[in-house]
Amino acid sequence: MNQSLINEITNGLQSSKPFISPKYFYDELGSRLFEAITLLDEYYPTRVEKSIMKMYEQQIASAVGTCDVLLDLGAGNCAKASELFDSVKPKQYLALDISRDFLELAIIELKKKFPHIQMAAQVCDLSQPLSFPELAGKKKTFFYPGSSIGNFNPDQVSSFFKNIATICDGSGGLLIGVDLVKDSDVLQKAYDDSLGVTAAFNLNVLNHLNKIIGSNFDVMDWEHFAIFNQEDSRIEMHLRAKHDVSVTWQAQSKHFKAGEMIHTENSYKYTKASFCDLLIKAGFKTVQTWTDSKEFFMVCYAKA
Ligand code: AVI
């Protein structure tokens, strides 16, 4: 067992406001449950982002131009980035993701379809600073779709954008999708769907922790809770104890009273202006934006 992971998770669970990092959602089952979420009617971001990418394909292609390296942040099954290959014409494709599960298989399949592109997969935690010294001097396009940026807090977003702008070093840029502020009912349903897929995704993090730290969480003791926090402009996901629960792991134990919660995820929702402002303040020179007709979601290209 990796002691630093155990310490990190222990700090979260033993905190006065217990939390689990959302990066622990993505074990094999978690990745599949997330894929299932993206197919739900209520979970509009994936569908709407896809429609924006399709509707403005030409404009986006001419804004982004071609590049030497396409860096796919949070690549998953690599399907979204592969749609860009024809327009961006990368010589090299680097797929990064926290979970190895889909990544390597997806790359093997993609290599068959695009043998002229040099491809590599790298497991990577995007909450840590990125560095690609081996790519210095190459024109880089970073691709970060799906509003995964919403799972960072605003301070982390600023550092993340500065990190990318610095790596770009005056050429290339960042093509990114972000979910926008909207009616709280629509948001609420997207994170508390009628089939309970999001509930299963949220609860599964406890099974994943049991494997990582040897804890004895029982998902039957917990329930999914999602709420839109207007003030902080974010959906919060929590796990709420259905009754008093005691959990033990390693040499640790924690008692949760009935109703006590573990915070598992924030999903920030931005306005068009606030998001562009963050990109410009981080050092990008210009930002072009595309949205759907209801302004539910936005795709941006920030030029370095
Ligand atoms: C991965 N990320 C952008 C999703 C989101 O919408 O914040 C994760 C998710 N959580 C619940 N449903 C989907």
Short mmCIF file of C-alpha atoms and ligand atoms in Angstrom, two decimals:
data_model
loop_
_atom_site.label_atom_id
_atom_site.label_comp_id
_atom_site.label_asym_id
_atom_site.label_seq_id
_atom_site.Cartn_x
_atom_site.Cartn_y
_atom_site.Cartn_z
CA MET A 1 0.00 0.00 0.00
CA ASN A 2 1.19 3.51 -0.84
CA GLN A 3 1.71 5.30 2.49
CA SER A 4 1.43 8.82 1.06
CA LEU A 5 -1.99 7.98 -0.46
CA ILE A 6 -3.08 6.50 2.86
CA ASN A 7 -1.94 9.65 4.71
CA GLU A 8 -3.69 11.93 2.21
CA ILE A 9 -6.97 10.00 2.49
CA THR A 10 -6.67 9.75 6.29
CA ASN A 11 -6.23 13.54 6.57
CA GLY A 12 -9.43 14.04 4.60
CA LEU A 13 -11.48 11.55 6.61
CA GLN A 14 -10.20 12.78 9.97
CA SER A 15 -10.71 16.45 9.11
CA SER A 16 -13.40 18.42 11.03
CA LYS A 17 -15.22 18.66 7.66
CA PRO A 18 -14.50 15.17 6.28
CA PHE A 19 -13.73 14.94 2.58
CA ILE A 20 -12.50 12.49 -0.07
CA SER A 21 -10.77 13.81 -3.19
CA PRO A 22 -12.88 13.27 -6.34
CA LYS A 23 -9.83 11.70 -8.00
CA TYR A 24 -10.72 8.51 -6.08
CA PHE A 25 -13.98 8.14 -8.03
CA TYR A 26 -12.11 6.68 -10.97
CA ASP A 27 -11.33 3.05 -10.33
CA GLU A 28 -12.42 0.67 -13.11
CA LEU A 29 -16.09 0.63 -12.03
CA GLY A 30 -16.04 4.38 -11.28
CA SER A 31 -14.75 5.15 -14.80
CA ARG A 32 -17.53 3.01 -16.26
CA LEU A 33 -20.15 4.65 -14.04
CA PHE A 34 -18.93 8.05 -15.18
CA GLU A 35 -19.27 6.90 -18.78
CA ALA A 36 -22.85 5.85 -17.97
CA ILE A 37 -23.53 9.29 -16.43
CA THR A 38 -22.53 10.93 -19.70
CA LEU A 39 -25.30 8.96 -21.45
CA LEU A 40 -28.05 10.19 -19.11
CA ASP A 41 -30.64 12.67 -20.39
CA GLU A 42 -30.25 14.73 -17.23
CA TYR A 43 -26.46 15.02 -17.57
CA TYR A 44 -26.36 17.56 -20.40
CA PRO A 45 -22.63 18.67 -20.37
CA THR A 46 -21.21 15.85 -22.52
CA ARG A 47 -24.02 16.04 -25.06
CA VAL A 48 -24.05 19.83 -25.30
CA GLU A 49 -20.27 20.09 -25.55
CA LYS A 50 -20.33 17.56 -28.39
CA SER A 51 -22.98 19.57 -30.20
CA ILE A 52 -20.93 22.78 -29.86
CA MET A 53 -17.81 21.02 -31.17
CA LYS A 54 -19.82 19.76 -34.15
CA MET A 55 -21.69 22.98 -34.88
CA TYR A 56 -18.54 25.16 -34.78
CA GLU A 57 -16.11 22.55 -36.08
CA GLN A 58 -14.69 24.82 -38.81
CA GLN A 59 -14.38 27.92 -36.63
CA ILE A 60 -12.72 25.94 -33.83
CA ALA A 61 -10.35 24.28 -36.30
CA SER A 62 -9.25 27.60 -37.76
CA ALA A 63 -8.84 29.19 -34.30
CA VAL A 64 -6.69 26.30 -33.04
CA GLY A 65 -4.71 25.73 -36.26
CA THR A 66 -2.21 22.88 -36.49
CA CYS A 67 0.27 21.82 -33.83
CA ASP A 68 3.23 19.54 -33.19
CA VAL A 69 1.83 17.92 -30.06
CA LEU A 70 -1.75 17.45 -28.90
CA LEU A 71 -1.84 16.97 -25.14
CA ASP A 72 -5.10 15.41 -24.03
CA LEU A 73 -5.75 16.19 -20.36
CA GLY A 74 -8.10 13.69 -18.75
CA ALA A 75 -8.15 11.63 -21.95
CA GLY A 76 -10.41 8.77 -20.77
CA ASN A 77 -11.09 6.66 -23.86
CA CYS A 78 -9.40 9.30 -26.13
CA ALA A 79 -12.56 9.56 -28.29
CA LYS A 80 -12.96 13.36 -28.04
CA ALA A 81 -9.34 14.17 -28.94
CA SER A 82 -9.30 11.77 -31.87
CA GLU A 83 -12.09 13.89 -33.43
CA LEU A 84 -9.55 16.73 -33.62
CA PHE A 85 -6.80 14.77 -35.39
CA ASP A 86 -7.94 15.70 -38.90
CA SER A 87 -7.97 19.44 -38.24
CA VAL A 88 -5.13 19.87 -35.74
CA LYS A 89 -2.89 17.37 -37.57
CA PRO A 90 -0.64 16.59 -34.58
CA LYS A 91 2.65 14.79 -35.21
CA GLN A 92 2.49 13.57 -31.63
CA TYR A 93 -0.45 12.75 -29.33
CA LEU A 94 0.03 12.49 -25.57
CA ALA A 95 -2.94 11.11 -23.64
CA LEU A 96 -2.92 11.89 -19.92
CA ASP A 97 -5.34 10.52 -17.35
CA ILE A 98 -5.55 9.68 -13.65
CA SER A 99 -6.85 6.21 -14.52
CA ARG A 100 -4.83 3.71 -16.53
CA ASP A 101 -7.93 1.55 -17.18
CA PHE A 102 -9.14 2.97 -20.49
CA LEU A 103 -6.01 4.78 -21.51
CA GLU A 104 -3.70 2.03 -22.73
CA LEU A 105 -6.40 0.06 -24.56
CA ALA A 106 -7.66 3.22 -26.24
CA ILE A 107 -4.16 4.11 -27.45
CA ILE A 108 -3.63 0.63 -28.93
CA GLU A 109 -6.87 1.02 -30.94
CA LEU A 110 -6.10 4.61 -32.00
CA LYS A 111 -2.61 3.68 -33.25
CA LYS A 112 -4.24 1.31 -35.73
CA LYS A 113 -6.40 4.12 -37.14
CA PHE A 114 -3.74 6.86 -37.12
CA PRO A 115 -0.40 5.06 -37.64
CA HIS A 116 1.32 8.30 -38.75
CA ILE A 117 0.78 9.95 -35.32
CA GLN A 118 3.27 9.14 -32.61
CA MET A 119 1.20 8.25 -29.52
CA ALA A 120 1.89 7.79 -25.84
CA ALA A 121 -0.17 7.41 -22.68
CA GLN A 122 0.82 8.81 -19.32
CA VAL A 123 -0.93 8.33 -15.97
CA CYS A 124 -0.99 11.73 -14.38
CA ASP A 125 -2.62 13.60 -11.49
CA LEU A 126 -3.71 16.97 -12.88
CA SER A 127 -3.93 18.46 -9.40
CA GLN A 128 -0.08 18.39 -9.43
CA PRO A 129 2.00 20.83 -11.57
CA LEU A 130 2.64 19.65 -15.14
CA SER A 131 6.03 19.70 -16.82
CA PHE A 132 7.08 18.48 -20.28
CA PRO A 133 10.75 19.43 -20.76
CA GLU A 134 11.03 16.88 -23.60
CA LEU A 135 8.48 18.90 -25.60
CA ALA A 136 10.30 22.25 -25.35
CA GLY A 137 10.30 24.19 -28.63
CA LYS A 138 7.33 22.23 -30.04
CA LYS A 139 3.98 23.89 -30.71
CA LYS A 140 1.59 22.42 -28.16
CA THR A 141 -2.20 22.35 -28.08
CA PHE A 142 -3.67 21.34 -24.75
CA PHE A 143 -7.16 19.85 -24.89
CA TYR A 144 -9.26 19.71 -21.72
CA PRO A 145 -12.89 18.93 -22.55
CA GLY A 146 -15.84 17.85 -20.39
CA SER A 147 -15.69 20.67 -17.83
CA SER A 148 -13.30 18.67 -15.67
CA ILE A 149 -11.84 22.09 -14.88
CA GLY A 150 -15.01 22.56 -12.78
CA ASN A 151 -13.69 19.97 -10.33
CA PHE A 152 -10.79 22.25 -9.35
CA ASN A 153 -11.32 25.10 -6.90
CA PRO A 154 -10.81 28.61 -8.37
CA ASP A 155 -7.30 28.99 -6.87
CA GLN A 156 -6.21 25.71 -8.39
CA VAL A 157 -7.71 26.81 -11.73
CA SER A 158 -5.53 29.95 -11.75
CA SER A 159 -2.35 27.96 -11.05
CA PHE A 160 -3.32 25.30 -13.59
CA PHE A 161 -3.90 27.90 -16.33
CA LYS A 162 -0.64 29.71 -15.48
CA ASN A 163 1.18 26.37 -15.62
CA ILE A 164 -0.23 25.64 -19.11
CA ALA A 165 0.38 29.17 -20.44
CA THR A 166 4.00 28.90 -19.25
CA ILE A 167 4.51 25.49 -20.87
CA CYS A 168 3.06 26.81 -24.16
CA ASP A 169 5.72 29.53 -24.08
CA GLY A 170 4.12 31.83 -26.65
CA SER A 171 2.82 29.28 -29.14
CA GLY A 172 -0.17 26.93 -29.25
CA GLY A 173 -2.82 27.19 -26.54
CA LEU A 174 -5.62 25.54 -24.62
CA LEU A 175 -8.92 24.25 -26.03
CA ILE A 176 -11.22 23.74 -23.07
CA GLY A 177 -14.87 22.98 -22.31
CA VAL A 178 -16.61 24.47 -19.28
CA ASP A 179 -20.07 24.20 -17.77
CA LEU A 180 -21.91 27.50 -17.29
CA VAL A 181 -24.16 28.78 -14.48
CA LYS A 182 -27.82 28.02 -15.14
CA ASP A 183 -31.15 27.28 -13.47
CA SER A 184 -30.42 25.37 -10.26
CA ASP A 185 -33.12 22.79 -11.01
CA VAL A 186 -31.34 21.73 -14.22
CA LEU A 187 -28.04 21.52 -12.33
CA GLN A 188 -29.56 19.60 -9.45
CA LYS A 189 -31.07 16.96 -11.76
CA ALA A 190 -27.78 16.56 -13.64
CA TYR A 191 -26.11 15.51 -10.38
CA ASP A 192 -29.01 13.57 -8.85
CA ASP A 193 -30.45 11.61 -11.76
CA SER A 194 -33.61 9.54 -11.62
CA LEU A 195 -31.85 6.21 -12.31
CA GLY A 196 -29.43 6.71 -9.44
CA VAL A 197 -26.32 6.36 -11.62
CA THR A 198 -24.69 9.42 -10.05
CA ALA A 199 -25.58 8.05 -6.61
CA ALA A 200 -23.79 4.78 -7.49
CA PHE A 201 -20.79 6.75 -8.86
CA ASN A 202 -20.60 8.72 -5.60
CA LEU A 203 -21.03 5.68 -3.31
CA ASN A 204 -18.49 3.64 -5.27
CA VAL A 205 -15.74 5.93 -3.96
CA LEU A 206 -16.16 4.16 -0.59
CA ASN A 207 -15.53 0.75 -2.17
CA HIS A 208 -12.47 2.20 -3.88
CA LEU A 209 -11.18 3.57 -0.55
CA ASN A 210 -11.70 0.15 1.04
CA LYS A 211 -9.31 -1.26 -1.58
CA ILE A 212 -6.73 1.52 -1.20
CA ILE A 213 -6.58 1.97 2.58
CA GLY A 214 -8.22 -1.25 3.79
CA SER A 215 -11.16 0.58 5.39
CA ASN A 216 -14.48 -1.10 6.17
CA PHE A 217 -16.97 1.37 4.67
CA ASP A 218 -20.30 -0.28 3.82
CA VAL A 219 -22.07 1.63 1.02
CA MET A 220 -25.42 0.58 2.55
CA ASP A 221 -24.70 2.93 5.48
CA TRP A 222 -24.48 5.99 3.20
CA GLU A 223 -26.63 7.99 0.79
CA HIS A 224 -25.88 10.31 -2.10
CA PHE A 225 -26.55 14.01 -1.55
CA ALA A 226 -26.07 16.71 -4.23
CA ILE A 227 -26.86 20.40 -3.90
CA PHE A 228 -26.20 23.60 -5.85
CA ASN A 229 -24.36 26.08 -3.62
CA GLN A 230 -25.41 29.41 -5.18
CA GLU A 231 -22.96 31.51 -3.22
CA ASP A 232 -19.91 29.52 -4.39
CA SER A 233 -21.46 28.72 -7.78
CA ARG A 234 -20.84 25.01 -7.46
CA ILE A 235 -22.62 21.70 -7.28
CA GLU A 236 -21.49 19.89 -4.17
CA MET A 237 -21.67 16.12 -3.85
CA HIS A 238 -21.62 14.55 -0.41
CA LEU A 239 -22.14 11.12 1.14
CA ARG A 240 -24.48 11.29 4.14
CA ALA A 241 -24.48 8.71 6.95
CA LYS A 242 -27.95 7.10 7.16
CA HIS A 243 -27.36 6.30 10.87
CA ASP A 244 -24.40 6.33 13.28
CA VAL A 245 -21.46 4.62 11.55
CA SER A 246 -17.98 3.64 12.74
CA VAL A 247 -15.25 3.10 10.19
CA THR A 248 -11.78 1.70 10.81
CA TRP A 249 -8.67 1.47 8.64
CA GLN A 250 -4.96 0.96 9.36
CA ALA A 251 -4.56 2.16 12.99
CA GLN A 252 -7.37 4.71 12.51
CA SER A 253 -11.03 4.92 13.36
CA LYS A 254 -13.74 7.50 12.81
CA HIS A 255 -17.27 7.73 14.13
CA PHE A 256 -19.85 9.49 11.92
CA LYS A 257 -23.13 10.55 13.51
CA ALA A 258 -26.39 9.99 11.59
CA GLY A 259 -26.71 12.78 9.00
CA GLU A 260 -22.99 13.63 9.07
CA MET A 261 -21.50 14.08 5.62
CA ILE A 262 -18.32 13.40 3.68
CA HIS A 263 -17.74 15.98 0.94
CA THR A 264 -16.70 14.15 -2.23
CA GLU A 265 -16.81 16.66 -5.09
CA ASN A 266 -17.29 20.26 -6.15
CA SER A 267 -18.29 21.00 -9.70
CA TYR A 268 -17.92 24.75 -10.27
CA LYS A 269 -20.13 26.51 -12.79
CA TYR A 270 -18.76 29.66 -14.43
CA THR A 271 -20.13 32.65 -16.29
CA LYS A 272 -18.66 33.33 -19.71
CA ALA A 273 -16.98 36.50 -18.41
CA SER A 274 -15.55 35.04 -15.21
CA PHE A 275 -13.99 32.11 -17.06
CA CYS A 276 -12.42 34.22 -19.83
CA ASP A 277 -11.08 36.56 -17.15
CA LEU A 278 -9.30 33.66 -15.42
CA LEU A 279 -7.66 32.64 -18.71
CA ILE A 280 -6.47 36.14 -19.55
CA LYS A 281 -5.19 36.75 -16.00
CA ALA A 282 -3.22 33.49 -16.26
CA GLY A 283 -1.28 34.86 -19.24
CA PHE A 284 -3.19 33.75 -22.35
CA LYS A 285 -3.28 36.48 -25.02
CA THR A 286 -6.77 36.00 -26.49
CA VAL A 287 -9.81 33.82 -25.84
CA GLN A 288 -12.40 32.77 -28.42
CA THR A 289 -15.65 31.22 -27.16
CA TRP A 290 -18.48 29.10 -28.58
CA THR A 291 -21.72 28.24 -26.77
CA ASP A 292 -24.99 26.42 -27.45
CA SER A 293 -28.21 28.40 -27.95
CA LYS A 294 -29.27 28.04 -24.27
CA GLU A 295 -25.75 28.99 -23.09
CA PHE A 296 -25.59 25.81 -21.01
CA PHE A 297 -21.96 25.07 -21.90
CA MET A 298 -18.96 26.85 -23.43
CA VAL A 299 -15.95 25.76 -25.46
CA CYS A 300 -13.00 28.22 -25.42
CA TYR A 301 -9.72 28.47 -27.22
CA ALA A 302 -7.15 30.42 -25.24
CA LYS A 303 -4.15 31.35 -27.38
CA ALA A 304 -0.80 31.44 -25.62
C1 AVI B 1 -15.69 14.80 -14.48
N1 AVI B 1 -16.51 15.92 -14.07
C2 AVI B 1 -16.47 17.00 -15.04
C3 AVI B 1 -17.90 15.55 -13.72
C4 AVI B 1 -18.69 16.82 -13.29
O1 AVI B 1 -19.72 17.07 -13.89
O2 AVI B 1 -18.21 17.54 -12.41
C5 AVI B 1 -17.94 14.52 -12.63
C6 AVI B 1 -19.33 14.19 -12.20
N2 AVI B 1 -19.75 14.16 -10.98
C7 AVI B 1 -21.01 13.82 -10.95
N3 AVI B 1 -21.44 13.68 -12.17
C8 AVI B 1 -20.39 13.87 -13.00
#
